[in-house]
Coordinates of C-alpha atoms in Angstrom, one line a residue:
M1 CA 4.6 -20.6 12.7
L2 CA 4.5 -17.7 10.3
L3 CA 2.3 -19.5 7.7
P4 CA 0.1 -21.9 9.6
A5 CA -2.1 -22.5 6.6
L6 CA 0.6 -24.5 5.0
S7 CA 0.6 -27.0 7.9
G8 CA -2.7 -28.5 6.9
V9 CA -4.6 -27.2 9.9
F10 CA -7.2 -25.4 7.8
G11 CA -7.9 -28.2 5.3
D12 CA -7.2 -27.7 1.6
A13 CA -8.7 -27.4 -1.8
A14 CA -7.4 -27.8 -5.3
D15 CA -7.9 -24.0 -5.9
A16 CA -7.0 -22.7 -2.4
I17 CA -4.6 -20.3 -4.1
R18 CA -5.5 -18.8 -7.5
V19 CA -3.3 -16.4 -9.4
G20 CA -4.8 -15.5 -12.7
D21 CA -5.4 -18.8 -14.5
Q22 CA -3.0 -20.7 -12.3
R23 CA -4.4 -22.9 -9.5
A24 CA -2.7 -24.6 -6.5
S25 CA -3.7 -26.4 -3.4
R26 CA -1.8 -25.3 -0.3
E27 CA -0.1 -28.8 -0.3
D28 CA 1.1 -28.3 -3.8
L29 CA 2.2 -24.7 -3.0
L30 CA 4.2 -26.0 0.0
S31 CA 5.8 -28.8 -2.0
A32 CA 6.8 -26.6 -4.9
A33 CA 8.1 -23.9 -2.5
T34 CA 10.1 -26.6 -0.6
A35 CA 11.7 -27.8 -3.8
L36 CA 12.8 -24.2 -4.4
A37 CA 13.9 -23.8 -0.8
D38 CA 16.2 -26.8 -1.4
R39 CA 17.9 -24.8 -4.1
I40 CA 18.3 -21.5 -2.2
A41 CA 18.9 -22.6 1.4
G42 CA 21.9 -20.8 2.8
S43 CA 21.8 -17.9 0.4
P44 CA 22.3 -14.4 1.9
A45 CA 19.3 -13.1 0.0
V46 CA 17.4 -13.9 -3.2
A47 CA 15.6 -11.5 -5.4
V48 CA 12.3 -12.3 -7.1
W49 CA 11.0 -10.9 -10.4
A50 CA 7.6 -10.2 -8.9
T51 CA 5.2 -10.7 -11.7
A52 CA 1.5 -11.4 -10.9
G53 CA 2.0 -15.2 -11.2
M54 CA 2.1 -18.3 -9.1
E55 CA 5.9 -18.3 -9.5
T56 CA 6.1 -15.2 -7.3
V57 CA 4.1 -16.8 -4.6
V58 CA 6.2 -20.0 -4.7
A59 CA 9.4 -18.0 -4.6
V60 CA 8.4 -15.9 -1.6
V61 CA 7.2 -18.9 0.3
A62 CA 10.4 -20.7 -0.5
G63 CA 12.5 -17.9 1.0
L64 CA 10.3 -17.9 4.2
L65 CA 10.7 -21.7 4.5
A66 CA 14.5 -21.6 4.1
G67 CA 14.9 -18.5 6.3
V68 CA 16.4 -16.6 3.3
P69 CA 15.5 -12.9 2.9
V70 CA 13.4 -12.3 -0.2
V71 CA 13.7 -9.1 -2.2
P72 CA 10.7 -8.5 -4.6
V73 CA 11.7 -6.6 -7.7
P74 CA 9.0 -4.8 -9.7
P75 CA 8.8 -6.3 -13.2
D76 CA 8.6 -2.9 -14.7
S77 CA 11.9 -1.9 -13.2
G78 CA 14.4 -0.2 -15.6
P79 CA 17.9 -1.8 -15.9
S80 CA 19.5 0.8 -13.6
E81 CA 16.9 0.5 -10.9
R82 CA 16.9 -3.3 -11.1
D83 CA 20.7 -3.6 -10.9
Y84 CA 20.9 -1.1 -8.1
V85 CA 18.6 -3.2 -6.0
L86 CA 20.4 -6.4 -6.8
R87 CA 23.7 -4.9 -5.9
D88 CA 22.5 -3.2 -2.8
C89 CA 20.8 -6.3 -1.3
A90 CA 23.7 -8.6 -2.4
A91 CA 21.2 -11.2 -3.8
S92 CA 22.8 -14.4 -4.9
L93 CA 20.0 -15.2 -7.4
L94 CA 17.2 -13.5 -9.3
L95 CA 14.3 -15.9 -9.4
V96 CA 12.0 -15.5 -12.5
P97 CA 9.1 -17.2 -14.2
P98 CA 10.1 -19.4 -17.1
T99 CA 8.3 -17.1 -19.5
S100 CA 10.5 -14.1 -18.3
A101 CA 13.9 -15.8 -18.6
G102 CA 15.9 -14.5 -21.5
T103 CA 13.5 -11.7 -22.3
A104 CA 14.7 -8.1 -22.9
P105 CA 13.9 -6.8 -19.4
L106 CA 16.3 -9.3 -17.9
A107 CA 19.1 -8.9 -20.4
E108 CA 22.6 -8.5 -18.8
V109 CA 21.4 -8.9 -15.2
A110 CA 24.0 -8.3 -12.6
V111 CA 23.4 -11.7 -10.8
P112 CA 22.7 -15.3 -11.9
V113 CA 19.1 -15.9 -13.0
A114 CA 17.2 -19.0 -12.1
T115 CA 13.7 -20.0 -13.1
V116 CA 10.9 -21.0 -10.7
D117 CA 9.2 -24.4 -11.5
V118 CA 5.7 -24.4 -9.9
T119 CA 5.4 -28.2 -10.7
A120 CA 8.6 -29.2 -8.8
R121 CA 8.0 -31.2 -5.6
S122 CA 10.0 -31.9 -2.5
S123 CA 9.2 -33.5 0.8
T124 CA 12.1 -31.9 2.7
S125 CA 11.0 -30.7 6.1
Y126 CA 12.2 -27.3 7.2
P127 CA 12.0 -26.3 10.8
E128 CA 10.5 -22.9 11.5
P129 CA 13.4 -20.4 11.1
A130 CA 14.4 -18.2 14.0
D131 CA 13.2 -14.6 13.8
G132 CA 15.1 -12.6 11.2
T133 CA 14.6 -10.6 8.1
A134 CA 11.9 -12.1 5.9
L135 CA 11.5 -9.5 3.2
I136 CA 13.6 -6.6 2.0
L137 CA 11.2 -4.1 0.5
Y138 CA 12.7 -1.1 -1.4
T139 CA 11.0 2.2 -0.8
S140 CA 11.7 5.5 -2.5
G141 CA 12.1 8.7 -0.4
T142 CA 12.0 12.3 -1.5
T143 CA 15.7 12.2 -2.2
G144 CA 18.4 9.7 -3.0
A145 CA 18.3 6.1 -4.1
P146 CA 15.6 3.7 -2.9
K147 CA 16.3 2.2 0.6
G148 CA 15.8 -1.5 1.5
A149 CA 13.5 -1.8 4.5
L150 CA 14.3 -4.9 6.5
I151 CA 11.0 -6.6 7.5
P152 CA 11.3 -9.2 10.2
R153 CA 9.2 -12.3 10.5
R154 CA 7.8 -11.2 13.9
A155 CA 6.6 -7.9 12.3
I156 CA 4.7 -9.7 9.6
A157 CA 3.1 -12.1 12.1
A158 CA 2.1 -9.2 14.5
D159 CA 0.6 -7.1 11.7
L160 CA -1.4 -9.9 10.1
D161 CA -2.8 -11.0 13.4
A162 CA -3.8 -7.4 14.2
L163 CA -5.5 -7.0 10.8
A164 CA -7.3 -10.4 11.2
D165 CA -8.7 -9.0 14.4
A166 CA -9.7 -5.7 12.9
W167 CA -11.2 -7.1 9.8
A168 CA -12.7 -10.3 11.3
W169 CA -10.6 -12.2 8.7
T170 CA -11.1 -15.9 9.1
P171 CA -10.4 -19.2 7.2
E172 CA -14.0 -19.0 5.9
D173 CA -13.1 -15.9 3.8
L174 CA -12.2 -15.8 0.1
L175 CA -9.8 -12.9 -0.3
V176 CA -9.9 -11.3 -3.8
H177 CA -7.5 -8.7 -5.2
G178 CA -5.3 -8.0 -8.2
L179 CA -2.6 -5.8 -6.7
P180 CA 1.1 -5.9 -7.5
L181 CA 3.1 -8.6 -5.7
F182 CA 6.1 -6.4 -4.8
H183 CA 4.5 -4.1 -2.2
V184 CA 3.1 -4.5 1.3
H185 CA -0.5 -4.3 0.2
G186 CA -0.5 -6.9 -2.6
L187 CA 2.2 -9.3 -1.3
L188 CA 2.4 -9.1 2.5
L189 CA -1.3 -8.5 3.2
G190 CA -2.7 -10.0 0.0
V191 CA -0.7 -13.3 -0.1
L192 CA 1.0 -13.9 3.2
G193 CA -2.2 -12.7 5.0
A194 CA -4.2 -15.5 3.4
L195 CA -1.5 -18.1 4.2
R196 CA -1.4 -17.0 7.8
V197 CA -5.2 -16.7 8.4
G198 CA -6.0 -19.7 6.3
S199 CA -8.4 -18.1 3.9
R200 CA -8.5 -18.9 0.2
L201 CA -6.9 -16.4 -2.2
A202 CA -8.0 -15.4 -5.6
H203 CA -5.5 -13.0 -7.3
T204 CA -7.2 -11.7 -10.4
G205 CA -3.9 -11.0 -12.3
R206 CA -5.0 -7.4 -12.8
P207 CA -7.5 -5.5 -10.7
K208 CA -10.2 -5.2 -13.4
P209 CA -13.8 -4.6 -12.3
D210 CA -15.2 -7.6 -14.2
A211 CA -12.6 -9.9 -12.6
Y212 CA -13.4 -8.6 -9.2
A213 CA -17.1 -9.2 -9.8
A214 CA -16.6 -12.7 -11.2
A215 CA -14.5 -13.8 -8.2
A216 CA -17.4 -13.8 -5.8
G217 CA -15.2 -13.1 -2.8
T218 CA -16.1 -12.2 0.8
L219 CA -13.1 -9.9 1.3
Y220 CA -11.7 -7.5 -1.3
F221 CA -8.5 -5.4 -1.3
G222 CA -8.1 -2.4 -3.6
V223 CA -6.4 0.9 -4.0
P224 CA -8.4 4.1 -4.8
T225 CA -7.8 3.8 -8.5
V226 CA -9.2 0.3 -8.5
W227 CA -12.3 1.4 -6.5
S228 CA -12.8 4.3 -8.9
R229 CA -12.8 2.0 -11.8
V230 CA -15.2 -0.4 -10.1
C231 CA -17.6 2.5 -9.5
A232 CA -17.4 3.3 -13.2
D233 CA -18.8 -0.1 -13.9
P234 CA -22.0 -0.2 -11.8
A235 CA -22.8 -3.8 -12.7
A236 CA -19.5 -5.0 -11.4
A237 CA -19.8 -2.8 -8.3
R238 CA -23.2 -4.2 -7.5
A239 CA -21.8 -7.8 -7.8
L240 CA -19.6 -7.0 -4.8
S241 CA -22.7 -6.4 -2.6
S242 CA -22.5 -10.0 -1.3
A243 CA -18.9 -9.4 0.0
R244 CA -18.7 -8.7 3.7
L245 CA -15.8 -6.3 3.6
L246 CA -14.2 -4.0 1.1
V247 CA -10.8 -2.5 2.1
S248 CA -9.1 0.5 0.5
G249 CA -5.5 1.6 1.2
S250 CA -2.1 2.7 -0.2
A251 CA -3.5 6.2 -1.0
P252 CA -6.4 8.4 0.3
L253 CA -9.8 7.3 -1.0
P254 CA -11.5 10.4 -2.6
L255 CA -14.8 11.2 -0.9
P256 CA -16.9 10.8 -4.1
V257 CA -15.5 7.3 -4.6
F258 CA -16.2 6.4 -1.0
E259 CA -19.8 7.6 -1.4
R260 CA -20.4 6.0 -4.7
L261 CA -18.9 2.6 -3.7
A262 CA -21.2 2.6 -0.6
E263 CA -24.2 3.4 -2.8
L264 CA -23.5 0.7 -5.3
T265 CA -22.4 -2.1 -3.0
G266 CA -24.6 -1.3 0.0
Q267 CA -21.6 -0.9 2.4
P268 CA -19.0 1.8 2.9
P269 CA -15.4 0.6 2.5
V270 CA -12.9 0.3 5.4
E271 CA -9.8 2.4 5.0
R272 CA -6.4 1.8 6.5
Y273 CA -3.0 3.4 6.8
G274 CA 0.5 2.2 6.8
M275 CA 3.9 2.4 5.3
T276 CA 6.5 0.0 4.0
E277 CA 8.5 0.5 7.2
T278 CA 5.6 0.1 9.7
L279 CA 3.3 -2.2 7.8
I280 CA -0.4 -1.4 8.6
T281 CA -0.8 0.5 11.8
V282 CA -4.2 2.2 11.6
S283 CA -7.5 0.9 10.2
G284 CA -11.2 0.9 10.4
R285 CA -12.8 -2.2 11.8
A286 CA -15.3 -4.6 10.3
D287 CA -17.6 -4.2 13.2
G288 CA -17.1 -0.4 13.6
E289 CA -17.9 2.9 12.0
R290 CA -16.8 3.8 8.5
R291 CA -15.9 7.5 8.3
P292 CA -15.2 9.0 4.9
G293 CA -11.8 10.7 4.8
F294 CA -10.5 8.9 7.9
V295 CA -8.3 5.8 8.1
G296 CA -9.5 4.5 11.5
T297 CA -7.9 3.9 14.8
P298 CA -4.6 2.1 15.8
V299 CA -4.7 -1.7 15.4
A300 CA -3.8 -3.9 18.3
G301 CA -0.4 -3.2 19.8
V302 CA 0.1 0.2 18.0
Q303 CA 0.5 3.6 19.6
T304 CA 0.4 6.9 17.7
R305 CA 1.1 10.5 18.6
L306 CA 1.3 13.9 16.9
V307 CA 4.1 16.4 17.4
A308 CA 4.6 20.0 16.2
D309 CA 7.5 21.2 14.2
D310 CA 9.3 22.2 17.5
G311 CA 8.7 18.7 18.9
T312 CA 5.9 19.6 21.4
P313 CA 2.8 17.4 21.6
V314 CA -0.2 18.3 19.4
A315 CA -3.6 17.9 21.0
P316 CA -5.9 15.1 19.7
D317 CA -8.7 17.5 19.0
G318 CA -9.5 16.4 15.5
E319 CA -8.5 19.7 14.1
S320 CA -4.8 20.4 14.9
P321 CA -2.4 18.8 12.4
G322 CA 0.9 17.4 13.5
D323 CA 3.7 15.0 12.4
L324 CA 2.5 11.5 12.9
Q325 CA 4.8 9.1 14.9
V326 CA 4.1 5.5 15.6
R327 CA 5.4 2.5 17.5
G328 CA 4.4 -1.1 17.8
P329 CA 5.4 -4.7 17.1
M330 CA 5.2 -4.5 13.3
M331 CA 8.0 -2.0 12.8
F332 CA 10.8 -2.7 10.4
S333 CA 14.2 -3.4 11.9
G334 CA 16.0 -0.7 9.9
Y335 CA 17.2 0.2 6.4
L336 CA 19.8 -2.0 4.8
N337 CA 23.3 -0.5 5.0
R338 CA 21.9 2.9 6.0
A339 CA 23.1 3.8 9.5
A340 CA 22.4 7.5 9.1
A341 CA 18.9 7.0 7.7
N342 CA 18.1 4.6 10.6
Q343 CA 19.1 7.2 13.2
E344 CA 17.0 9.8 11.4
A345 CA 14.0 7.5 11.1
F346 CA 13.4 7.1 14.9
T347 CA 13.1 9.6 17.7
A348 CA 15.4 9.4 20.8
D349 CA 12.6 7.6 22.7
G350 CA 11.9 5.0 20.0
W351 CA 9.0 6.4 17.9
F352 CA 9.1 6.1 14.1
R353 CA 8.8 9.3 12.2
T354 CA 6.3 8.6 9.4
G355 CA 6.8 11.9 7.6
D356 CA 3.0 12.2 7.3
I357 CA 0.8 15.0 8.7
A358 CA -2.4 13.9 10.4
T359 CA -5.1 14.8 12.8
I360 CA -6.4 12.6 15.6
D361 CA -9.7 13.2 17.4
A362 CA -10.7 12.4 20.9
D363 CA -11.9 8.9 19.9
G364 CA -8.6 8.1 18.3
W365 CA -9.8 8.4 14.7
H366 CA -7.0 9.4 12.3
R367 CA -7.2 11.6 9.2
I368 CA -4.1 11.7 7.0
I369 CA -3.5 15.1 5.5
G370 CA -0.5 14.0 3.5
R371 CA 3.3 13.9 3.4
A372 CA 4.9 16.7 5.3
S373 CA 7.4 17.3 2.5
I374 CA 4.7 17.5 -0.2
D375 CA 1.2 17.7 1.1
M376 CA 1.5 20.3 3.8
I377 CA 1.5 23.7 2.1
K378 CA 2.7 26.8 4.0
S379 CA 1.1 29.8 2.3
G380 CA 0.8 33.3 3.7
G381 CA 1.3 32.0 7.3
Y382 CA -1.3 29.3 6.9
R383 CA -0.8 25.5 7.0
I384 CA -2.9 24.0 4.3
G385 CA -3.4 20.3 3.7
A386 CA -3.4 19.3 0.1
G387 CA -5.9 16.6 0.7
E388 CA -8.6 19.0 1.9
V389 CA -8.3 21.0 -1.3
E390 CA -8.3 17.9 -3.4
N391 CA -11.5 16.7 -1.8
A392 CA -13.1 20.0 -2.4
L393 CA -12.2 19.8 -6.1
L394 CA -13.4 16.3 -6.3
A395 CA -16.8 17.4 -5.1
H396 CA -17.3 19.3 -8.3
P397 CA -19.4 17.1 -10.7
A398 CA -17.0 17.7 -13.6
V399 CA -13.8 16.7 -11.8
R400 CA -12.6 13.1 -12.1
E401 CA -9.1 13.5 -10.6
A402 CA -7.2 16.1 -8.7
A403 CA -3.8 16.6 -7.2
V404 CA -2.7 19.7 -5.2
I405 CA 0.9 20.9 -4.5
G406 CA 2.6 23.9 -3.1
A407 CA 4.6 25.9 -5.6
P408 CA 7.1 28.7 -4.7
H409 CA 5.6 32.2 -4.5
P410 CA 7.6 35.4 -3.9
D411 CA 5.0 36.8 -1.4
L412 CA 3.2 33.9 0.1
G413 CA 6.1 31.5 0.4
Q414 CA 4.1 28.8 -1.3
Q415 CA 0.9 29.0 -3.3
V416 CA -1.8 26.3 -3.8
V417 CA -1.6 24.8 -7.3
A418 CA -4.0 22.2 -8.6
Y419 CA -3.7 19.7 -11.4
V420 CA -7.2 18.5 -12.5
V421 CA -8.7 16.0 -14.9
A422 CA -12.1 17.3 -15.6
D423 CA -14.8 17.8 -18.3
A424 CA -16.5 21.0 -19.4
T425 CA -15.2 23.4 -16.7
T426 CA -12.7 26.2 -16.4
E427 CA -9.9 27.2 -14.1
A428 CA -11.9 30.2 -12.8
Q429 CA -15.0 28.0 -12.1
L430 CA -13.0 25.5 -10.1
I431 CA -11.2 28.2 -8.0
E432 CA -14.6 29.8 -7.3
F433 CA -16.1 26.4 -6.4
V434 CA -13.4 25.5 -3.9
A435 CA -13.5 29.0 -2.3
G436 CA -17.2 28.4 -1.7
R437 CA -16.7 25.1 0.1
I438 CA -13.6 25.7 2.3
S439 CA -11.7 28.7 3.6
A440 CA -10.9 31.1 0.9
H441 CA -7.2 31.2 1.7
K442 CA -7.1 27.4 0.9
R443 CA -8.4 27.9 -2.7
P444 CA -6.0 27.1 -5.5
R445 CA -4.3 30.1 -7.0
Q446 CA -3.7 28.2 -10.2
V447 CA -5.6 25.3 -11.7
H448 CA -4.0 23.3 -14.6
L449 CA -6.4 21.2 -16.6
V450 CA -4.6 18.0 -17.7
E451 CA -5.5 14.8 -19.5
Q452 CA -4.1 12.5 -16.7
L453 CA -2.1 12.5 -13.5
P454 CA 1.1 10.6 -13.2
R455 CA 0.6 7.5 -11.0
N456 CA 2.8 4.6 -9.8
A457 CA 1.8 0.9 -9.8
M458 CA -0.2 1.3 -6.6
G459 CA -2.2 4.2 -8.0
K460 CA -0.6 6.9 -6.0
V461 CA -0.2 10.2 -7.7
Q462 CA 3.5 11.0 -8.2
K463 CA 3.5 14.6 -7.2
K464 CA 7.2 15.0 -7.7
L465 CA 6.5 14.7 -11.4
L466 CA 4.1 17.6 -11.4
A467 CA 5.6 21.0 -12.1
G468 CA 6.9 22.6 -8.9
G469 CA 6.3 19.3 -7.0

């Protein structure tokens, strides 16, 4: 069973599931989702306007009960992006909260719109569906329109079980997060994880430090932006000291944030690595070491390897970077209607090409350098990881944020260029500072001081929006 917590085996409570100010027992969630499943059963796919509300949870669970693929649509989607996704996945309905129906963002939608009633009830009994596509998650690449990654039920089950093992996640936990409900982190881990493990869930609506502090959880999920804001509120951070595990993912956690979070809460966070297509494949463990700058070791059932540009193996010496490839039971089953992309995504012997550059040491610890297309800078014959330069910049006391890219250069091929949010410092001072901490050839040739960096909903810096990126 994909969601055993809905079977009653873990007991129940009136507020087992909290999303903002909305509360539901697991029994009420099951009954409301069943009522919606009665309406959508037999559909080829349904889309969900994935706001941070109980309606999204009910809609996703309804699809899982009925065996109907669910397509989460970000509520900040523009009309062209929204309609592209709806057409591409051939959704029969767009499920929305009652408060969203008829509003401007949903004007002239390409498919019928239906509201989700969280108070509806049904006692229909649905047998566990056969394995098939549970979610279609759209992910943007470096070029072209977003692709719909087909996530099978078996992949979700395998990944959540592996993470429950790595994080010692049990029904006794109270999971707290405020992440968007249209990505792997917030929806699959942060909602379906609780419904598979049997833990209670408190979604804070938005990931604000005071809301995290007030939730009194045992297990917290956040992205680096969230943890940075928590650290900026020392009282809120100290309130998390009673939690047993803090997990960071979706983007690299800057070293200063790692260190400050450990200082304020009394424990270093656990970092993990994954992608929409692979779910979470590498993580630190609750009972293991926490290394700043590293994302851990492969979770149960996962294998990883590094390869060079020419396809030869890269030694796991902790220093040599290579293209990271993975395989395991939590892989997606392909991109919707993208035969060429599917062929390109996998090697001839069945490994998924992540497109990320990493190092692996002799103990299996992984350090993600960045995207091969963006974060591996080839300058003057050197291969320079953007993340290493970013961490060097972030070590400067005046620097709050940093993003590094490779920009075209007539002599070097590419030059290292940094975009920095900082107080009371200069370009020359930052270049000199970095050159004193890492190899001189890795220093930025240019530093642009900016007011903010462009980020997406998960807090990832959108480097393609930076000049030259």
